[in-house]
Amino acid sequence: MPVQSSPPENQTPERIKGVFSMVKESFVGTGATRKKMSQTVHYFAEEDDRGEITVRALNPHFIPSGPGKRVTLEELLANFLPDPMIYLHKVLPAMRQVEESVERADRHRNQGELFTAEFDYKEALSLDEEHVRATFGLGLTYLDRGENDNAAIVFHRVIELEHAFDAAHKHLFNEFGIRLRKNKMYPHALRYYFRIFTKIKDDDHLLYNISRTLFEMCRHRPARHFLDKAMAIDPELKEAAALGKAIEAELAKSEKKPKGKGGGAR
Amino acid sequence: MSVNFLGRFLVQEGVITETQLVEAALLQERCNRRLGELAVFKEILTEEQVAQVFDAQRTLDAPFGEIAVRRGFLTRKDLHALLFSQKIGCRHLGECLLMLGHLSRDDFALLLERYQGRQRVRAVNVAYLLAGSGENAVLCLAWDAVEKAFARFAKAHLKIESVGAPPGIGEFEAGFCIEAELAGCGTVHLGLAANCALADSGQDSPDQEPAMDHEDVCRVAGEYFVAGLAKYGLAPAPAKVWRTEPAQAVLCARDGGALLLASPRGRMGLWLNCLDEAGFPCRLPGDGGGVC
């Protein structure tokens, strides 16, 4: 019986992670002045735990950015050349610098030093405009300062970011939504929650948060609809009972009001 | 000048020198790109399109990005991406001082907290005083129009330093009058006076001509002011704007509300008087005093 080779226990298999380059050739000029140009383009390749390899271009600050492209190991080895020096001397220090800035910014934000936090988040984002944690952090900083206009700019960015709603950032995207609501940015909060809803349909807390936002917007009937959905997933949801009572009370009030005088639940 | 700007506050506290402040202000100017400049840099807009949007902004009180979207030069998505890039590239003065090493991180957090504390107290005071002004809503409209026009066309970011007549007219070198006729309601007069330092704003370097002269900026302020009044259904005729002596600017709008405005580069006085046909100060609908 053949023996299947497997890594020794407590040792994870080596995964591909590093910089690879590709020489791209193009022609410039026309007629007699037409000449061939070659340019080396660097990519960051990373293998995930399912063994899939994604390559992403490096931005001018040597940070992987833009959409990723899946390649097979064979394609990677056939079309790209490993460039470990660029990885060690450019990419790693740049990535470390970004992470350090974000960690510093998070620390300042937790200590309520919001202007210093803003400075460090912007430092990180000026190197990596797509950094999810820094983007949320900057948005939360503006919300903490009550700067809703600035927060709205970050909000539009967040809903465009490809990885903003990955499970790894769940606590951040939850906090951001709650802060949008608390700052009374209801249309933003609702749009934000529905953006997550397109990705995650069965999160009871998300449905509760939608209901809570609708309730604060005085849209009591849709608020009840989403609360019912949340409770169908988790009937024991702790915060739901109080919200349910409040919604019912508002609906009862609007039903008592004579018709045609306005004030009914929208 | 009273402590109204962070840089001035830090110089007065002895934390930085005047030279360091100038150095930081120059770095700030280089970092903080306007949306149009950024869009040209990123090759999303052409210089001609930017010029067209600026031209439209002379008569239309709307942000640059909004006008560019309405004209089909930018998509909403492009605008959001540009605004985000602009935001993360934008540096406050304190941040520039940090970048230049004129301020340590510890000092920065501490001083900023103190400065913000003072600003909060001032903001409450200004709001309180403004609420007590007889023509507060018209004064707010005037302030809004002047602030936007100077920010957009003279690169001068004004703040309200105090409410009430400035201590002396002598410090101002240039005066402007804005007059808006309100159909059947009387006339609104707005007097503006600025000192030379503020009049020079809008220049990128000392040997460069300002992008727009002060009279033109006041004309834009007049357009915005009239548009603001029109939102209250007052349907004013187009504003008349003329240059005059500072003392004349005060005279044309005397006995009304007044604001002392300041930018890091200089000061400006704003006087407003709106009289109805019987000579009583007129107010906006909903301003607690009935319609003029």
XYZ file of C-alpha atoms in Angstrom:
558
model
C 0.000 0.000 0.000
C 1.551 3.342 -1.020
C 2.435 5.681 1.810
C 0.990 9.138 1.432
C 3.594 11.760 2.161
C 2.423 14.299 4.728
C 4.192 16.990 6.726
C 5.339 15.993 10.176
C 2.888 16.826 12.950
C 2.949 20.425 14.297
C 4.579 21.623 11.109
C 2.536 23.454 8.508
C 3.468 22.836 4.891
C 5.484 25.591 3.199
C 3.158 27.813 1.226
C 4.117 30.094 -1.595
C 4.385 33.705 -0.521
C 6.673 36.166 -2.241
C 7.412 38.451 -5.124
C 7.564 37.222 -8.684
C 8.365 39.248 -11.746
C 7.309 39.130 -15.341
C 8.854 40.897 -18.311
C 6.236 42.650 -20.401
C 7.106 43.676 -23.912
C 5.417 46.448 -25.836
C 6.005 48.637 -28.863
C 6.193 52.439 -28.738
C 6.224 54.900 -31.599
C 5.265 54.358 -35.213
C 7.047 53.791 -38.507
C 10.800 54.359 -38.349
C 10.662 55.395 -34.697
C 8.802 52.255 -33.650
C 10.801 50.276 -31.107
C 10.363 47.412 -28.745
C 10.343 48.132 -25.009
C 10.515 45.660 -22.196
C 9.438 46.369 -18.654
C 9.705 44.230 -15.533
C 6.461 44.113 -13.577
C 6.416 42.775 -10.015
C 3.622 40.719 -8.518
C 2.959 39.388 -5.059
C 1.919 35.739 -5.042
C 0.319 34.068 -2.051
C -1.021 30.573 -1.584
C -4.017 30.173 0.732
C -4.810 27.227 3.016
C -6.738 25.531 0.198
C -3.610 25.580 -1.943
C -4.928 28.236 -4.335
C -2.440 30.849 -5.518
C -3.442 34.474 -6.052
C -1.180 37.052 -7.701
C -1.643 40.787 -7.186
C 0.305 43.675 -8.668
C 2.499 45.803 -6.412
C 1.597 49.479 -6.065
C 4.304 52.185 -6.288
C 4.952 51.705 -2.545
C 5.553 47.947 -3.054
C 2.297 46.933 -1.399
C 0.128 44.293 -3.117
C -2.985 46.037 -4.391
C -5.824 45.793 -6.856
C -7.851 42.718 -7.732
C -6.161 39.348 -7.363
C -5.826 36.801 -10.159
C -5.888 33.066 -9.534
C -3.047 31.069 -11.131
C -1.975 27.459 -10.908
C 1.465 26.517 -9.625
C 2.431 25.477 -13.146
C 1.379 28.857 -14.590
C 3.274 30.706 -11.862
C 6.474 28.802 -12.463
C 6.168 29.002 -16.243
C 5.373 32.716 -16.556
C 6.997 34.381 -13.556
C 10.455 34.539 -12.037
C 10.931 34.596 -8.253
C 12.348 37.900 -6.996
C 13.169 37.316 -3.319
C 15.311 40.456 -2.958
C 12.373 42.714 -3.803
C 10.253 40.789 -1.300
C 12.838 41.055 1.486
C 14.037 44.597 0.936
C 10.963 46.373 -0.382
C 7.695 44.523 0.162
C 8.241 43.179 3.670
C 9.456 46.512 5.147
C 6.582 48.377 3.466
C 4.004 45.909 4.740
C 5.547 46.056 8.204
C 5.416 49.857 8.137
C 1.730 49.777 7.244
C 0.923 47.293 10.027
C 2.890 49.321 12.580
C 1.064 52.512 11.603
C -2.308 50.779 11.932
C -1.405 49.275 15.310
C -0.265 52.687 16.571
C -3.433 54.290 15.227
C -5.646 51.669 16.925
C -3.812 52.312 20.214
C -4.336 56.080 19.922
C -7.995 55.614 19.054
C -8.536 53.363 22.058
C -6.943 56.053 24.235
C -9.213 58.705 22.743
C -6.310 60.491 20.981
C -8.307 60.889 17.834
C -6.159 63.357 15.917
C -3.038 61.261 16.360
C -5.061 58.198 15.377
C -6.229 59.971 12.206
C -2.626 60.853 11.332
C -1.461 57.232 11.686
C -4.413 55.758 9.780
C -3.754 58.198 6.931
C -0.048 57.275 7.005
C -1.001 53.622 6.543
C -3.553 54.398 3.835
C -1.146 56.592 1.901
C 0.969 53.438 1.413
C -1.924 51.016 1.010
C -5.181 52.676 -0.027
C -7.017 49.350 0.219
C -6.082 48.500 3.798
C -9.368 47.367 5.328
C -8.499 47.826 9.013
C -7.065 51.301 8.443
C -10.119 52.317 6.408
C -12.531 51.211 9.132
C -10.275 52.789 11.763
C -10.262 56.134 9.969
C -14.041 56.023 9.567
C -14.543 55.185 13.241
C -12.180 58.020 14.218
C -14.288 60.523 12.272
C -17.475 59.090 13.767
C -15.973 59.366 17.267
C -15.205 63.014 16.536
C -18.744 63.572 15.248
C -17.419 64.495 11.774
C -20.201 62.914 9.768
C -19.178 64.443 6.425
C -15.721 62.883 6.679
C -17.238 59.615 7.892
C -19.498 59.589 4.816
C -16.432 59.777 2.547
C -14.974 56.726 4.286
C -18.379 54.997 4.217
C -18.458 55.195 0.400
C -14.979 53.693 0.324
C -15.871 50.870 2.709
C -18.829 49.677 0.678
C -16.594 49.492 -2.412
C -13.766 47.561 -0.704
C -13.609 43.961 -1.841
C -12.582 42.413 1.476
C -14.284 44.798 3.908
C -16.926 42.276 4.898
C -14.708 39.218 5.264
C -15.163 37.314 8.513
C -11.734 38.525 9.682
C -13.088 42.072 9.993
C -16.455 41.193 11.520
C -15.965 43.129 14.773
C -14.891 46.214 12.794
C -17.743 46.187 10.322
C -20.227 45.633 13.150
C -18.800 48.548 15.119
C -18.816 50.805 12.055
C -22.501 50.108 11.356
C -23.488 50.717 14.958
C -21.545 53.997 15.038
C -23.214 55.160 11.797
C -26.588 54.610 13.468
C -25.536 56.242 16.733
C -24.338 59.298 14.793
C -27.826 59.378 13.233
C -26.481 58.670 9.732
C -29.504 56.433 9.153
C -29.554 56.233 5.331
C -25.822 55.401 5.389
C -26.291 52.807 8.147
C -29.128 51.159 6.271
C -27.268 51.080 2.966
C -24.259 49.684 4.783
C -26.260 46.909 6.439
C -27.966 45.971 3.180
C -24.551 45.803 1.515
C -23.562 43.201 4.138
C -26.977 41.537 3.768
C -26.188 40.816 0.100
C -23.250 38.736 1.346
C -24.559 37.324 4.627
C -28.274 36.566 4.776
C -28.538 34.600 8.001
C -26.799 36.727 10.615
C -29.278 37.400 13.432
C -27.275 40.380 14.737
C -27.201 41.961 11.304
C -30.975 41.562 10.965
C -31.442 42.981 14.460
C -29.263 45.981 13.552
C -31.310 46.602 10.394
C -34.469 46.466 12.496
C -33.029 48.845 15.098
C -31.993 51.357 12.408
C -35.434 51.209 10.763
C -37.050 51.688 14.175
C -35.009 54.835 14.793
C -36.053 56.051 11.338
C -39.695 55.580 12.507
C -40.241 52.884 9.888
C -41.917 50.557 12.321
C -43.458 47.946 10.033
C -40.240 47.070 8.162
C -38.473 47.184 11.546
C -40.833 44.446 12.798
C -40.277 42.438 9.614
C -36.500 42.344 10.109
C -36.787 41.711 13.836
C -39.017 38.714 13.096
C -36.353 37.442 10.689
C -33.663 37.836 13.364
C -35.772 36.005 15.934
C -36.539 33.208 13.507
C -32.792 32.520 13.464
C -32.268 32.996 17.204
C -35.475 33.145 19.274
C -33.364 33.826 22.378
C -31.672 36.919 20.913
C -31.090 38.970 24.062
C -31.708 42.526 22.801
C -34.646 41.592 20.575
C -37.360 41.443 23.230
C -36.978 45.090 24.276
C -36.884 46.289 20.658
C -39.933 44.143 19.845
C -41.903 45.760 22.678
C -40.890 49.249 21.549
C -41.926 48.514 17.951
C -45.283 47.103 19.027
C -45.931 50.139 21.229
C -45.227 52.512 18.332
C -47.410 50.492 15.965
C -50.256 50.491 18.498
C -49.932 54.278 18.878
C -50.109 54.833 15.117
C -53.120 52.525 14.781
C -54.989 54.539 17.430
C -54.428 57.796 15.564
C -57.347 58.780 13.303
C -56.647 58.199 9.639
C -55.754 61.145 7.412
C -53.957 63.054 10.131
C -50.557 61.663 9.283
C -48.163 60.135 11.761
C -48.840 56.560 10.669
C -46.005 54.091 10.491
C -44.294 54.310 7.172
C -4.987 88.183 16.344
C -6.881 86.123 18.888
C -6.057 82.449 19.272
C -8.219 80.916 16.610
C -5.819 78.783 14.583
C -3.656 75.929 15.773
C -0.443 77.388 14.332
C -0.921 80.722 16.058
C -1.775 78.925 19.293
C 1.425 76.852 19.131
C 3.579 79.929 18.435
C 1.964 81.781 21.331
C 2.546 78.800 23.600
C 6.234 78.870 22.582
C 6.104 75.303 21.244
C 7.164 76.212 17.707
C 8.808 79.221 16.084
C 7.269 81.451 13.452
C 9.695 79.986 10.861
C 8.609 76.430 11.690
C 4.983 77.496 11.338
C 5.635 78.938 7.861
C 7.515 75.772 6.864
C 4.608 73.593 8.008
C 2.055 75.820 6.271
C 3.985 75.461 2.995
C 4.145 71.672 3.360
C 0.421 71.646 4.086
C -0.272 73.600 0.931
C 1.736 71.106 -1.119
C -0.043 68.094 0.445
C -3.615 69.349 0.336
C -4.632 69.088 -3.253
C -7.945 70.359 -4.485
C -10.296 67.849 -6.028
C -9.778 69.251 -9.539
C -5.984 69.116 -9.246
C -6.157 65.539 -7.987
C -8.524 64.511 -10.780
C -6.143 65.959 -13.395
C -3.172 64.274 -11.696
C -5.004 60.924 -11.810
C -6.009 61.610 -15.429
C -9.714 61.362 -14.606
C -10.470 64.940 -15.707
C -8.803 67.201 -18.235
C -7.674 70.703 -17.341
C -10.405 72.071 -19.630
C -13.081 70.166 -17.733
C -11.737 71.467 -14.412
C -11.820 75.019 -15.784
C -15.433 74.515 -16.909
C -16.447 73.316 -13.440
C -14.711 76.281 -11.784
C -16.466 78.587 -14.184
C -19.837 77.087 -13.269
C -18.998 77.469 -9.574
C -18.837 81.256 -9.987
C -22.591 81.402 -10.177
C -23.631 78.042 -8.771
C -23.204 77.339 -5.078
C -22.360 73.626 -5.284
C -19.261 71.540 -4.515
C -16.805 70.909 -7.344
C -17.498 67.152 -7.429
C -21.255 67.589 -7.619
C -20.989 69.898 -10.621
C -18.530 67.530 -12.336
C -20.965 64.615 -11.837
C -23.954 66.646 -13.071
C -22.016 67.551 -16.220
C -21.101 63.930 -16.825
C -17.363 64.496 -16.339
C -17.201 62.112 -13.382
C -19.203 59.099 -12.284
C -20.445 58.989 -8.689
C -18.018 56.098 -8.073
C -15.071 58.142 -9.436
C -16.096 61.023 -7.206
C -16.190 58.838 -4.086
C -12.776 57.364 -4.914
C -11.347 60.846 -5.515
C -12.779 62.219 -2.290
C -11.248 59.323 -0.367
C -7.822 59.845 -1.989
C -8.085 63.543 -1.228
C -9.019 62.822 2.379
C -6.131 60.454 3.082
C -3.663 62.788 1.377
C -4.911 65.817 3.272
C -2.683 66.934 6.139
C -3.685 69.162 9.033
C -1.154 71.731 10.170
C -0.362 69.690 13.295
C 0.354 66.653 11.130
C 2.773 68.686 8.979
C 4.579 69.819 12.136
C 4.861 66.151 13.144
C 6.145 65.156 9.709
C 8.777 67.902 9.839
C 9.834 66.855 13.344
C 8.928 70.248 14.860
C 6.548 68.556 17.271
C 6.863 65.244 19.111
C 3.989 62.728 19.122
C 3.424 63.187 22.868
C 3.338 66.985 22.589
C 1.042 66.732 19.564
C -1.662 64.747 21.381
C -1.448 66.900 24.515
C -1.414 70.302 22.793
C -4.129 69.349 20.390
C -6.382 68.378 23.264
C -5.845 71.769 24.887
C -6.394 73.604 21.640
C -9.577 71.644 20.888
C -10.851 72.412 24.382
C -10.452 76.135 23.769
C -12.050 75.852 20.331
C -15.096 74.113 21.787
C -15.609 76.962 24.275
C -15.249 79.513 21.464
C -17.690 77.663 19.222
C -20.349 77.780 21.931
C -19.735 81.477 22.494
C -19.967 82.317 18.800
C -23.177 80.291 18.437
C -24.624 82.088 21.463
C -23.691 85.517 20.181
C -24.919 84.735 16.700
C -28.264 83.610 18.109
C -28.571 86.975 19.827
C -28.036 88.947 16.632
C -31.157 90.698 15.330
C -30.663 89.439 11.799
C -29.081 86.124 12.652
C -30.426 84.013 9.800
C -29.500 86.582 7.126
C -26.120 86.985 8.801
C -25.621 83.210 8.705
C -26.472 83.197 4.987
C -23.997 86.002 4.383
C -21.305 84.213 6.372
C -21.962 80.966 4.493
C -21.702 82.732 1.112
C -18.501 84.608 1.988
C -16.866 81.546 3.545
C -17.550 79.350 0.501
C -16.517 81.971 -2.058
C -13.203 82.682 -0.329
C -12.431 78.983 0.229
C -13.185 78.073 -3.386
C -11.659 81.028 -5.203
C -9.103 82.638 -2.892
C -7.831 79.543 -1.017
C -8.627 81.448 2.182
C -10.247 79.373 4.895
C -12.115 81.810 7.085
C -13.422 81.296 10.590
C -15.636 83.517 12.697
C -13.334 85.158 15.208
C -15.990 87.191 16.959
C -19.496 88.513 16.535
C -19.865 92.273 16.655
C -18.081 95.150 15.028
C -14.291 94.726 14.658
C -12.342 97.045 16.970
C -10.927 99.285 14.252
C -11.488 99.821 10.562
C -7.921 101.087 10.229
C -6.435 97.613 9.865
C -8.278 96.982 6.583
C -7.008 98.107 3.214
C -9.715 96.974 0.799
C -13.488 97.359 0.968
C -16.350 95.876 -1.035
C -20.094 96.424 -1.056
C -22.675 93.864 -2.066
C -26.219 95.086 -2.558
C -29.225 92.859 -3.158
C -32.662 94.288 -3.893
C -35.493 92.180 -2.505
C -38.670 92.613 -4.528
C -41.052 94.655 -2.387
C -39.025 94.019 0.747
C -36.222 96.537 0.714
C -32.521 96.125 0.221
C -29.836 94.011 1.808
C -26.388 95.526 2.102
C -23.289 93.540 2.818
C -20.022 95.332 3.483
C -16.701 93.499 3.428
C -13.290 94.829 4.358
C -10.071 92.860 4.271
C -6.435 93.514 5.025
C -3.647 93.126 2.471
C -2.430 89.789 3.812
C -5.816 88.258 3.089
C -6.103 90.062 -0.223
C -2.897 88.268 -1.307
C -4.373 84.822 -0.622
C -5.062 82.713 -3.657
C -1.524 83.173 -4.898
C 0.533 80.006 -5.042
C 3.775 81.947 -4.835
C 4.475 85.600 -4.014
C 5.390 86.483 -7.618
C 2.250 84.905 -9.029
C -0.953 86.776 -9.746
C -3.926 85.673 -7.633
C -6.231 83.201 -9.419
C -9.130 85.623 -9.004
C -9.047 89.159 -7.653
C -10.959 90.094 -4.550
C -13.687 91.952 -6.362
C -14.451 88.810 -8.376
C -14.469 86.676 -5.229
C -16.911 89.148 -3.643
C -19.031 88.905 -6.790
C -19.174 85.117 -6.297
C -20.062 85.676 -2.620
C -22.849 87.993 -3.802
C -24.190 85.306 -6.173
C -24.167 82.698 -3.400
C -25.805 85.132 -0.956
C -28.589 85.967 -3.377
C -29.089 82.246 -4.129
C -29.369 81.644 -0.369
C -32.005 84.376 -0.021
C -33.899 82.945 -2.992
C -34.259 79.646 -1.097
C -36.437 81.578 1.358
C -38.659 82.700 -1.508
C -37.341 86.259 -1.408
C -36.553 86.280 -5.131
C -33.897 88.974 -5.080
C -32.504 90.619 -8.197
C -28.854 89.813 -9.088
C -26.495 91.337 -6.554
C -24.525 94.500 -7.366
C -20.908 94.378 -6.228
C -18.423 97.260 -6.186
C -15.041 98.031 -4.727
C -14.759 100.921 -2.320
C -12.848 102.245 0.665
C -13.140 100.065 3.803
C -14.891 102.898 5.657
C -17.493 103.144 2.864
C -18.064 99.384 3.022
C -18.877 99.727 6.718
C -21.112 102.726 6.077
C -23.159 100.954 3.414
C -24.104 98.259 5.921
C -23.910 100.122 9.207
C -26.209 99.418 12.177
C -26.629 95.800 11.196
C -24.982 92.592 12.356
C -21.230 92.321 12.097
C -18.680 89.532 12.156
C -14.936 89.571 12.457
C -13.529 86.808 10.273
C -10.017 85.416 10.290
C -7.912 83.143 8.146
C -4.331 82.145 8.955
C -3.273 84.862 6.516
C -5.336 87.777 7.681
C -8.583 89.237 8.873
C -11.806 90.381 7.339
C -14.745 92.355 8.638
C -18.287 91.594 7.495
C -21.162 94.018 8.091
C -24.732 93.349 7.170
C -27.783 95.512 7.170
C -31.113 94.615 5.726
C -33.756 97.298 5.908
C -37.331 97.037 4.829
C -39.155 100.019 3.323
C -40.077 101.339 6.759
C -36.451 101.188 7.820
C -36.742 98.250 10.241
C -34.279 95.399 10.078
C -35.868 92.630 8.041
C -35.710 89.004 8.945
C -36.066 85.732 7.108
C -39.274 83.712 7.288
C -38.997 81.544 10.372
C -36.342 83.786 11.884
C -38.611 84.732 14.768
C -39.474 88.124 13.334
C -41.854 87.499 10.478
C -41.273 87.996 6.803
C -39.658 91.225 5.710
